[in-house]
Short mmCIF file of C-alpha atoms and ligand atoms in Angstrom, two decimals:
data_model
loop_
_atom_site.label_atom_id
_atom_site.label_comp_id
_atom_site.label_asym_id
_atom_site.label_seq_id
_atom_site.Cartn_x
_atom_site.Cartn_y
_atom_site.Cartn_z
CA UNK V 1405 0.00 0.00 0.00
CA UNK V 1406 1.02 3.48 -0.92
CA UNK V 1407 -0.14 6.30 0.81
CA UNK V 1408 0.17 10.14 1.38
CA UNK V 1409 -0.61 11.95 3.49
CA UNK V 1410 -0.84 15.56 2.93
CA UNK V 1411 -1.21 18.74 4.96
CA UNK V 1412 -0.10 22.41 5.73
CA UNK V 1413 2.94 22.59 8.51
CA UNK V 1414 2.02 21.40 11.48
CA UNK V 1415 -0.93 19.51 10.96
CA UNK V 1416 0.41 16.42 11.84
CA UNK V 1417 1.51 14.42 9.09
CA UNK V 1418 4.60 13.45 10.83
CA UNK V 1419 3.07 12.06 13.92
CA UNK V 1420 0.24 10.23 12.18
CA UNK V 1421 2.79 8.44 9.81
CA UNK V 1422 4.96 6.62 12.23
CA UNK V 1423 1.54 5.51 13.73
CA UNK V 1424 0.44 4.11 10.33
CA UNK V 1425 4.22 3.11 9.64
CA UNK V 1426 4.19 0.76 12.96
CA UNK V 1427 1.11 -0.44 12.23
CA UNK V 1428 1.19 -1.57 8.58
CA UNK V 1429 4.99 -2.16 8.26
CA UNK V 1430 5.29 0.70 5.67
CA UNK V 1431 7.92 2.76 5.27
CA UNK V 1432 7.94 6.53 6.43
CA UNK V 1433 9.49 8.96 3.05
CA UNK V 1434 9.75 12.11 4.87
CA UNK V 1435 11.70 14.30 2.61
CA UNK V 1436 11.61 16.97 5.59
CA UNK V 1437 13.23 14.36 7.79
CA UNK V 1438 15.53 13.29 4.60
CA UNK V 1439 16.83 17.01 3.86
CA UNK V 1440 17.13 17.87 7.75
CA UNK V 1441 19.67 15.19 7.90
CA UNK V 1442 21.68 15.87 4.76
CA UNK V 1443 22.01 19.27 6.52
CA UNK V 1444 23.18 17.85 9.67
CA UNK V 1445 25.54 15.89 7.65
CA UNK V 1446 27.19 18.87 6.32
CA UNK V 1447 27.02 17.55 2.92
CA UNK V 1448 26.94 19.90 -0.37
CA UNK V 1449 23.74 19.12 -0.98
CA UNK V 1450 22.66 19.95 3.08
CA UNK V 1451 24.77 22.98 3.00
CA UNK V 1452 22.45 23.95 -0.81
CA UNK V 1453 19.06 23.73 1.30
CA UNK V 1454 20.08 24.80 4.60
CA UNK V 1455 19.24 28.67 4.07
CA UNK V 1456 15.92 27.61 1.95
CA UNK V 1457 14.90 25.52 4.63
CA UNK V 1458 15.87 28.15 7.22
CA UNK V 1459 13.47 30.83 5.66
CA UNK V 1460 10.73 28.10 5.02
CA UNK V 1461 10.99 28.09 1.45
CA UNK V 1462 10.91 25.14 -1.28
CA UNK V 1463 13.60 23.30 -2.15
CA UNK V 1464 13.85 23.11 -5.72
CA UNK V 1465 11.91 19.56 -7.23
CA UNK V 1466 14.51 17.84 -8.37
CA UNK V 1467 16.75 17.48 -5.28
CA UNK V 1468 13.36 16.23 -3.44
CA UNK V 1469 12.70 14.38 -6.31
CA UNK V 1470 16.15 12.79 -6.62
CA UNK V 1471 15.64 11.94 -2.70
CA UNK V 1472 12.67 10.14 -3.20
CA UNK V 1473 13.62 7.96 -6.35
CA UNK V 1474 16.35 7.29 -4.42
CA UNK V 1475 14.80 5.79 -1.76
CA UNK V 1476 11.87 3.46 -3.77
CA UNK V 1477 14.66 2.27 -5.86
CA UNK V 1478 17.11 1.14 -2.57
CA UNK V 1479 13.78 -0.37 -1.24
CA UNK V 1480 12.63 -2.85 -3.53
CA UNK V 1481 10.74 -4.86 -1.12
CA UNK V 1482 9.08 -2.77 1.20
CA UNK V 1483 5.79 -3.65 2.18
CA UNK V 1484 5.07 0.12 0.56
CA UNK V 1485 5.32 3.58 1.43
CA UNK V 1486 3.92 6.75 3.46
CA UNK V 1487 5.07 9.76 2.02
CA UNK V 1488 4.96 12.71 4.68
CA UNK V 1489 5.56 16.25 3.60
CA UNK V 1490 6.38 14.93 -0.06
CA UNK V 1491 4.86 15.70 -2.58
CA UNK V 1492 4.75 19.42 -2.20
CA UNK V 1493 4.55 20.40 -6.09
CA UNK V 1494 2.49 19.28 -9.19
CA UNK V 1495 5.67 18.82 -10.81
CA UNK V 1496 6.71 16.69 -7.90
CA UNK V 1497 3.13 14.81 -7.76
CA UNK V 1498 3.86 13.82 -11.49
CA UNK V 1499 7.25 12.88 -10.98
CA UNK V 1500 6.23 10.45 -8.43
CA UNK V 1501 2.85 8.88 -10.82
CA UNK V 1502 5.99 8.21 -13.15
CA UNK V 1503 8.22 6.81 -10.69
CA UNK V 1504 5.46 4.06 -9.52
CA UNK V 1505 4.31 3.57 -13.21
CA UNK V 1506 7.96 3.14 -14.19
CA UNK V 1507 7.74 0.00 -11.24
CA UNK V 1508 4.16 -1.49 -12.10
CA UNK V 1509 3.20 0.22 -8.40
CA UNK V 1510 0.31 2.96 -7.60
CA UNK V 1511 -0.54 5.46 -4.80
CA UNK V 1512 -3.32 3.68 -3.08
CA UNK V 1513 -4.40 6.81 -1.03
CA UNK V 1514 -4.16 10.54 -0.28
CA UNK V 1515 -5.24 11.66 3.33
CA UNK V 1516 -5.51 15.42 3.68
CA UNK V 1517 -5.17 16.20 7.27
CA UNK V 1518 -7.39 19.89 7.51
CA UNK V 1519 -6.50 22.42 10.53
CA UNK V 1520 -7.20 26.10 11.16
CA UNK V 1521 -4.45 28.45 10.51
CA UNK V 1522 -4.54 29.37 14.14
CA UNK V 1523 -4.29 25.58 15.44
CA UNK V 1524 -1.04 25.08 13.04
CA UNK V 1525 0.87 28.01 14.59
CA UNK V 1526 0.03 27.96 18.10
CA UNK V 1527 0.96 23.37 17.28
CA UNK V 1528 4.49 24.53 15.45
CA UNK V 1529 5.81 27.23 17.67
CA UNK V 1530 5.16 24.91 20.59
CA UNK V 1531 7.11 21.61 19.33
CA UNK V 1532 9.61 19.72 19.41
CA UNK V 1533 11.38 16.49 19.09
CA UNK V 1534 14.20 14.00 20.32
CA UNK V 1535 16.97 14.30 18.25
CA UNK V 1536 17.65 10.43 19.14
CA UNK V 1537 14.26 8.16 17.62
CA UNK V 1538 12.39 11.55 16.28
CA UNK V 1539 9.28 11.67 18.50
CA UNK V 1540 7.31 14.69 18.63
CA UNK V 1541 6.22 16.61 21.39
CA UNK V 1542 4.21 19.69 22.33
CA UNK V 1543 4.89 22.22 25.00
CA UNK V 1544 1.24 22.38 26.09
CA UNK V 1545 -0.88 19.51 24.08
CA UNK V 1546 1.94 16.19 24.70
CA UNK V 1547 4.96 17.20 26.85
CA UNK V 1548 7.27 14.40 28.36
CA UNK V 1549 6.00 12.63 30.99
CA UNK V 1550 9.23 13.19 32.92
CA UNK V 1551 11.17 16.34 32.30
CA UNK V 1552 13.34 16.37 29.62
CA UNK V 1553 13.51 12.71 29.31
CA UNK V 1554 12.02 11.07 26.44
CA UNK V 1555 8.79 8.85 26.47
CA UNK V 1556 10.10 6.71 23.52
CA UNK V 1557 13.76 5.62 23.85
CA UNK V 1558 14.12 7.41 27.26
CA UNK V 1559 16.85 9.46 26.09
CA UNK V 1560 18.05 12.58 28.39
CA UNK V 1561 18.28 16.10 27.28
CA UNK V 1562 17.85 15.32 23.46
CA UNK V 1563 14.93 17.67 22.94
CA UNK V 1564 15.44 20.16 20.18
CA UNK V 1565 12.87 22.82 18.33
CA UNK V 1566 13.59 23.13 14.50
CA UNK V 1567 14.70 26.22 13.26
CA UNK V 1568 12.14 26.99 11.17
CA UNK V 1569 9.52 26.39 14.08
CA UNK V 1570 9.11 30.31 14.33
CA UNK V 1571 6.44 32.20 13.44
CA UNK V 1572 7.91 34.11 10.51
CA UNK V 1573 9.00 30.83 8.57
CA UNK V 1574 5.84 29.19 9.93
CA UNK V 1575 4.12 31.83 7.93
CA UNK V 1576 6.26 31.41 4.72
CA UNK V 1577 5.55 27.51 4.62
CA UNK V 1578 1.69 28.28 4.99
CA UNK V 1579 2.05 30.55 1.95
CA UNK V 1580 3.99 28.20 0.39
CA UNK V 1581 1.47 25.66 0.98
CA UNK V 1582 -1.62 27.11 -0.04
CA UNK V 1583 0.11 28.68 -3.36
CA UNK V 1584 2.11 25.18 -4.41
CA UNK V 1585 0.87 22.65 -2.64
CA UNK V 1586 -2.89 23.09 -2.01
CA UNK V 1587 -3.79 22.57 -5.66
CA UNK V 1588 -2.68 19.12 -5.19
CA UNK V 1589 -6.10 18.43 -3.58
CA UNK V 1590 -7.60 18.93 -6.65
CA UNK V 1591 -5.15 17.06 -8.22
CA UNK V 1592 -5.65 14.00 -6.29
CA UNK V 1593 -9.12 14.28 -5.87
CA UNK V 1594 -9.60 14.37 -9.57
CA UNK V 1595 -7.51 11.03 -9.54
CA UNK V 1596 -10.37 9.41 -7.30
CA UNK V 1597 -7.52 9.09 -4.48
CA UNK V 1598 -8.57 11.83 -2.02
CA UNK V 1599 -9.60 11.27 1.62
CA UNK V 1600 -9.96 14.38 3.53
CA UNK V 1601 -9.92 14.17 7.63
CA UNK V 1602 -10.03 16.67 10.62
CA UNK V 1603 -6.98 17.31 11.11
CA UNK V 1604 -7.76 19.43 14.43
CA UNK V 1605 -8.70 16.19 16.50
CA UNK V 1606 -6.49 14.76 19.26
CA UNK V 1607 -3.77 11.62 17.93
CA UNK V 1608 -5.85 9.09 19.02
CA UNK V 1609 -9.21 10.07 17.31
CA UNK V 1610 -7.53 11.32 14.28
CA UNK V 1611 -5.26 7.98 14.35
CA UNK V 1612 -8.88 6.15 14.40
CA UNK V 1613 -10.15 8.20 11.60
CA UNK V 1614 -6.97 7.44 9.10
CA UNK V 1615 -6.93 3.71 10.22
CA UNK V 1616 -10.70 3.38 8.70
CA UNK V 1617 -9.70 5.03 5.56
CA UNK V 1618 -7.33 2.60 5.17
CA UNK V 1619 -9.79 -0.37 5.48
CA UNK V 1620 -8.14 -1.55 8.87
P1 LIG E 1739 8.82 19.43 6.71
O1 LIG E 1739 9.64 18.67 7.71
O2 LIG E 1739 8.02 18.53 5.83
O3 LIG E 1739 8.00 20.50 7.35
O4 LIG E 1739 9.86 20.15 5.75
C1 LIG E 1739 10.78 21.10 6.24
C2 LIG E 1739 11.33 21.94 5.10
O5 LIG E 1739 12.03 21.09 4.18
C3 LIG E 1739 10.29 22.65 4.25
O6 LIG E 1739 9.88 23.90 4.82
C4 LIG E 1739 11.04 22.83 2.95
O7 LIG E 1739 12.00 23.87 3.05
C5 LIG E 1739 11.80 21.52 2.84
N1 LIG E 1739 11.02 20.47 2.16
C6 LIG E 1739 10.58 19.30 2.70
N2 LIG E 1739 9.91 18.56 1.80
C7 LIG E 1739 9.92 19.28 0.66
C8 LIG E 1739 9.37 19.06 -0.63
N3 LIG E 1739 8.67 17.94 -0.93
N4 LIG E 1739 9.57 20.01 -1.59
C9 LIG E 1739 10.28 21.14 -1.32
N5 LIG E 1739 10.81 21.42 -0.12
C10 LIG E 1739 10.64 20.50 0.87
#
């Protein structure tokens, strides 16, 4: 099964994936994850998006693109994929219809995760994660049950906020998202493929809500 699951910043796709990923033995494509880490890395490429990211720009399609080929072609066997924050472009959704025609595989589903404007900020400015597995907390809505200690791996002191968790980048990826990436509703819904959800729900319901889309 192929899935996506698309959203503005903040509205959850992250969380919601590695629920579904544990669940149906997918794989998580995250290319937000993917080009956080190439930046970490220091490689040329990280060192190209760092600023973009930074602001809360785009990075151009085909380095997202490149990172996503990448990965379905070094995964032959997986049991399929949830692609989180990817894709963000038409040019990128048709890259990837290519890249599973080109390999006899289709998107099964699109799940568009809907929250307020005022929900997203008030959820982005107020996370943050363990740099060790990745899970996401909130200040106010899921902090750590013990102080700086994490739930998941019980790492100590390996909280971080992203950079571009402020407001003013916040606000460049919600332009950003309605101007480039919103029209991909259309796109997939003229495809047959789109499921739209609350997005505004707590984890559990809106866990609930994806899990019947998907039949399970
Ligand atoms: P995310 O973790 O999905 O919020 O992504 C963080 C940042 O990475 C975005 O604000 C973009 O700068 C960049 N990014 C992630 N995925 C994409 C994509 N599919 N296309 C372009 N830029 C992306």
């Amino acid at each position: 099964m192929n899935l996506i699951l698309l959203g503005p910043p903040g509205a959850g796709k992250g969380t919601q994936s590695r629920l579904v990923e544990e669940k149906f033995g997918l794989m998580q494509l995250s290319t937000g994850d993917m080009l956080r880490a190439a930046k970490t890395s220091g490689s040329d490429m990280g060192k190209l998006v760092a600023k973009v990211m930074e602001k809360g720009d785009l990075v151009t399609d085909e380095i997202v693109i490149a990172l996503i080929a990448e990965q379905l072609e070094s995964h032959p066997d997986s049991k399929g994929f949830i692609f989180d924050g990817f894709p963000r472009t038409l040019a990128q959704a048709d890259s990837l219809a290519n890249l599973f025609e080109k390999k006899n595989q289709r998107l099964d589903k699109v799940i568009e995760m809907r929250v307020e404007d005022e929900a997203l900020i008030r959820r982005v400015t107020g996370r943050f994660n363990c740099t060790v597995c990745g899970e996401v907390y909130h200040k106010d809505s899921k902090p750590s049950k013990v102080k700086n200690v994490c739930d998941n791996c019980r790492a100590v002191d390996s909280f971080i906020q992203r950079s571009d968790d402020n407001e003013e980048s916040f606000r460049t990826r919600l332009v950003n998202y309605y101007r480039d990436t919103s029209p991909l509703i259309g796109y997939y819904h003229a495809k047959g493929l789109l499921n739209s959800i609350d997005g505004l729900l707590d984890i559990n319901k809106t866990q609930q809500n994806i899990l019947e889309i998907l039949g399970a």
